[in-house]
PDB file of C-alpha atoms in Angstrom:
ATOM      1  CA  MET A  62      63.425 129.082  96.136  1.00 78.00           C
ATOM      2  CA  PRO A  63      65.265 132.154  94.077  1.00 86.00           C
ATOM      3  CA  THR A  64      68.519 133.519  94.311  1.00 88.00           C
ATOM      4  CA  THR A  65      68.803 136.610  96.773  1.00 90.00           C
ATOM      5  CA  ALA A  66      71.268 139.432  97.565  1.00 88.00           C
ATOM      6  CA  THR A  67      72.293 137.389 100.381  1.00 90.00           C
ATOM      7  CA  THR A  68      72.481 133.567  99.021  1.00 88.00           C
ATOM      8  CA  ALA A  69      74.057 134.777  95.487  1.00 89.00           C
ATOM      9  CA  PRO A  70      77.794 134.669  96.416  1.00 90.00           C
ATOM     10  CA  LEU A  71      77.060 131.765  98.554  1.00 93.00           C
ATOM     11  CA  TYR A  72      76.556 130.101  95.156  1.00 92.00           C
ATOM     12  CA  ALA A  73      79.352 132.216  93.385  1.00 92.00           C
ATOM     13  CA  ILE A  74      81.861 130.149  96.196  1.00 92.00           C
ATOM     14  CA  LYS A  75      80.410 127.140  95.741  1.00 92.00           C
ATOM     15  CA  ALA A  76      80.956 127.465  92.308  1.00 94.00           C
ATOM     16  CA  GLU A  77      84.626 128.372  93.078  1.00 93.00           C
ATOM     17  CA  LEU A  78      85.606 125.452  95.068  1.00 94.00           C
ATOM     18  CA  PHE A  79      84.298 122.871  92.360  1.00 95.00           C
ATOM     19  CA  ARG A  80      86.576 124.986  89.590  1.00 96.00           C
ATOM     20  CA  SER A  81      88.886 124.223  91.420  1.00 95.00           C
ATOM     21  CA  LEU A  82      88.212 121.105  91.686  1.00 96.00           C
ATOM     22  CA  ALA A  83      87.476 120.586  88.115  1.00 96.00           C
ATOM     23  CA  HIS A  84      90.983 119.083  86.426  1.00 97.00           C
ATOM     24  CA  PRO A  85      91.883 115.438  86.484  1.00 97.00           C
ATOM     25  CA  THR A  86      95.586 116.045  87.983  1.00 98.00           C
ATOM     26  CA  ARG A  87      93.939 118.134  90.968  1.00 98.00           C
ATOM     27  CA  ILE A  88      90.949 115.439  91.698  1.00 97.00           C
ATOM     28  CA  GLN A  89      93.903 112.444  91.370  1.00 97.00           C
ATOM     29  CA  VAL A  90      95.983 114.679  93.994  1.00 98.00           C
ATOM     30  CA  LEU A  91      93.385 114.520  95.954  1.00 98.00           C
ATOM     31  CA  GLU A  92      92.661 111.371  95.791  1.00 97.00           C
ATOM     32  CA  VAL A  93      96.265 110.473  96.975  1.00 97.00           C
ATOM     33  CA  LEU A  94      95.709 112.698 100.116  1.00 98.00           C
ATOM     34  CA  SER A  95      92.657 110.691 100.867  1.00 96.00           C
ATOM     35  CA  ALA A  96      93.901 107.711 100.244  1.00 95.00           C
ATOM     36  CA  ASP A  97      96.562 108.341 102.898  1.00 95.00           C
ATOM     37  CA  ALA A  98      95.413 107.430 106.858  1.00 94.00           C
ATOM     38  CA  SER A  99      96.490 111.339 107.706  1.00 95.00           C
ATOM     39  CA  HIS A 100      95.767 113.079 104.518  1.00 97.00           C
ATOM     40  CA  ALA A 101      98.946 113.713 103.485  1.00 97.00           C
ATOM     41  CA  ALA A 102     101.608 113.310 101.019  1.00 97.00           C
ATOM     42  CA  SER A 103     105.080 114.812 100.171  1.00 97.00           C
ATOM     43  CA  VAL A 104     105.080 116.613  96.564  1.00 98.00           C
ATOM     44  CA  SER A 105     108.081 113.669  95.541  1.00 97.00           C
ATOM     45  CA  ARG A 106     105.007 111.050  96.737  1.00 97.00           C
ATOM     46  CA  LEU A 107     102.411 113.057  94.982  1.00 98.00           C
ATOM     47  CA  LEU A 108     105.186 113.726  91.513  1.00 98.00           C
ATOM     48  CA  THR A 109     105.498 109.708  91.466  1.00 97.00           C
ATOM     49  CA  ALA A 110     101.242 109.281  92.058  1.00 97.00           C
ATOM     50  CA  THR A 111     100.422 111.840  89.267  1.00 97.00           C
ATOM     51  CA  GLY A 112     103.458 111.418  86.335  1.00 97.00           C
ATOM     52  CA  ALA A 113     102.296 115.382  86.791  1.00 97.00           C
ATOM     53  CA  GLU A 114     105.689 117.579  85.398  1.00 98.00           C
ATOM     54  CA  ALA A 115     107.181 119.582  88.456  1.00 97.00           C
ATOM     55  CA  SER A 116     105.758 123.317  87.416  1.00 97.00           C
ATOM     56  CA  ALA A 117     102.351 121.842  86.052  1.00 98.00           C
ATOM     57  CA  LEU A 118     101.414 119.980  89.328  1.00 98.00           C
ATOM     58  CA  SER A 119     102.833 122.751  91.326  1.00 97.00           C
ATOM     59  CA  GLN A 120     100.586 125.284  89.590  1.00 98.00           C
ATOM     60  CA  HIS A 121      97.697 122.810  90.337  1.00 98.00           C
ATOM     61  CA  LEU A 122      98.474 122.707  93.804  1.00 98.00           C
ATOM     62  CA  ALA A 123      98.597 126.060  94.111  1.00 98.00           C
ATOM     63  CA  VAL A 124      95.161 126.481  92.901  1.00 98.00           C
ATOM     64  CA  LEU A 125      93.998 123.820  95.525  1.00 98.00           C
ATOM     65  CA  LYS A 126      95.642 125.848  98.127  1.00 97.00           C
ATOM     66  CA  ARG A 127      93.884 128.822  97.395  1.00 96.00           C
ATOM     67  CA  ALA A 128      90.595 127.269  97.515  1.00 95.00           C
ATOM     68  CA  GLY A 129      91.344 125.731 100.422  1.00 95.00           C
ATOM     69  CA  VAL A 130      91.369 122.448 100.288  1.00 97.00           C
ATOM     70  CA  VAL A 131      94.909 121.996 100.489  1.00 98.00           C
ATOM     71  CA  THR A 132      97.424 123.445 103.263  1.00 98.00           C
ATOM     72  CA  SER A 133     101.064 122.536 102.824  1.00 98.00           C
ATOM     73  CA  THR A 134     104.230 122.730 105.425  1.00 97.00           C
ATOM     74  CA  ARG A 135     107.922 122.819 104.600  1.00 96.00           C
ATOM     75  CA  THR A 136     110.520 120.331 106.710  1.00 89.00           C
ATOM     76  CA  GLY A 137     113.610 121.663 105.080  1.00 92.00           C
ATOM     77  CA  ASN A 138     113.422 120.982 101.689  1.00 93.00           C
ATOM     78  CA  ALA A 139     110.668 118.566 101.960  1.00 93.00           C
ATOM     79  CA  VAL A 140     106.832 120.019 101.556  1.00 97.00           C
ATOM     80  CA  VAL A 141     103.966 117.969 102.518  1.00 98.00           C
ATOM     81  CA  TYR A 142     100.265 118.817 101.267  1.00 98.00           C
ATOM     82  CA  ARG A 143      97.862 118.409 103.733  1.00 98.00           C
ATOM     83  CA  LEU A 144      93.590 118.113 103.388  1.00 98.00           C
ATOM     84  CA  SER A 145      92.492 121.050 104.702  1.00 97.00           C
ATOM     85  CA  ARG A 146      89.617 119.115 106.106  1.00 94.00           C
ATOM     86  CA  PRO A 147      88.677 115.741 106.263  1.00 92.00           C
ATOM     87  CA  LEU A 148      85.051 116.763 104.578  1.00 94.00           C
ATOM     88  CA  VAL A 149      86.987 117.311 101.539  1.00 94.00           C
ATOM     89  CA  ALA A 150      87.763 113.337 101.965  1.00 94.00           C
ATOM     90  CA  GLU A 151      84.051 112.813 101.996  1.00 95.00           C
ATOM     91  CA  LEU A 152      83.302 114.548  99.050  1.00 95.00           C
ATOM     92  CA  LEU A 153      85.385 112.380  96.765  1.00 95.00           C
ATOM     93  CA  VAL A 154      83.635 109.463  97.888  1.00 94.00           C
ATOM     94  CA  VAL A 155      80.512 110.801  97.531  1.00 95.00           C
ATOM     95  CA  ALA A 156      81.716 111.248  94.187  1.00 94.00           C
ATOM     96  CA  ARG A 157      83.481 107.816  93.644  1.00 92.00           C
ATOM     97  CA  ALA A 158      79.828 106.659  93.878  1.00 93.00           C
ATOM     98  CA  PHE A 159      77.880 109.107  91.550  1.00 91.00           C
ATOM     99  CA  LEU A 160      80.642 108.003  89.119  1.00 88.00           C
ATOM    100  CA  ARG A 161      80.056 104.408  89.874  1.00 85.00           C
ATOM    101  CA  GLU A 162      76.976 105.149  89.237  1.00 84.00           C
ATOM    102  CA  THR A 163      76.712 106.999  86.257  1.00 83.00           C
ATOM    103  CA  LEU A 164      78.978 104.201  84.486  1.00 78.00           C
ATOM    104  CA  SER A 165      77.364 100.949  85.598  1.00 77.00           C
ATOM    105  CA  ALA A 166      76.337 100.585  82.291  1.00 68.00           C
ATOM    106  CA  SER A 167      79.729 100.028  81.295  1.00 72.00           C
ATOM    107  CA  GLY A 168      81.522  96.994  82.923  1.00 72.00           C
ATOM    108  CA  ALA A 169      84.910  98.201  82.113  1.00 68.00           C
ATOM    109  CA  GLN A 170      85.049 102.015  83.173  1.00 70.00           C
ATOM    110  CA  LEU A 171      82.923 100.436  86.389  1.00 70.00           C
ATOM    111  CA  ALA A 172      85.661  97.758  86.820  1.00 76.00           C
ATOM    112  CA  ALA A 173      88.498 100.014  86.437  1.00 79.00           C
ATOM    113  CA  THR A 174      87.265 102.465  89.141  1.00 78.00           C
ATOM    114  CA  ASP A 175      88.864  99.471  91.323  1.00 82.00           C
ATOM    115  CA  ASP A 176      92.451 100.704  90.000  1.00 84.00           C
ATOM    116  CA  LEU A 177      92.374 104.195  91.631  1.00 85.00           C
ATOM    117  CA  PRO A 178      93.468 104.852  95.144  1.00 85.00           C
ATOM    118  CA  PRO A 179      91.058 103.623  97.825  1.00 86.00           C
ATOM    119  CA  LEU A 180      88.728 106.379  99.722  1.00 82.00           C
ATOM    120  CA  SER A 181      87.613 105.427 103.215  1.00 75.00           C
ATOM    121  CA  GLU A 182      83.721 105.502 103.185  1.00 67.00           C
ATOM    122  CA  GLY A 183      83.525 106.314 106.337  1.00 60.00           C
ATOM    123  CA  HIS A 184      80.300 107.230 107.590  1.00 49.00           C
ATOM    124  CA  LEU A 185      78.520 107.489 104.189  1.00 56.00           C
ATOM    125  CA  GLY A 186      76.737 104.393 102.199  1.00 50.00           C
ATOM    126  CA  GLY A 187      76.807 102.934  99.154  1.00 49.00           C
ATOM    127  CA  GLY A 188      79.509 100.543  97.643  1.00 49.00           C
ATOM    128  CA  GLY A 189      82.491 100.288  96.003  1.00 48.00           C
ATOM    129  CA  SER A 190      86.056 102.333  96.761  1.00 48.00           C
TER     130      SER A 190
END
């Protein structure tokens, strides 16, 4: 089906979503949030988990927030980030399954995926974490 004036903006929005995800630190942040039962984590926890500099993490969080992938709340001095929708966690599960399948020929890299934060696979099929 060819792109139309109606569908072209939808493809642009989807491409922008994927651009917002296109950095290893942002993926790591989303995986940390997804691994938490409430899909939330404080900035201090995200700093520890990612090892990123505070200014760099702040920029990555701003990208994710602008894209509508995360939200934030402030309580006193603490800022907590949360996945905006559970579907974000499901997207990461599918991406993890794709990664495991792609890396299946490389045993060492495949085994290393077991060291990534756990993701709930919910109703989605497929193996691995």
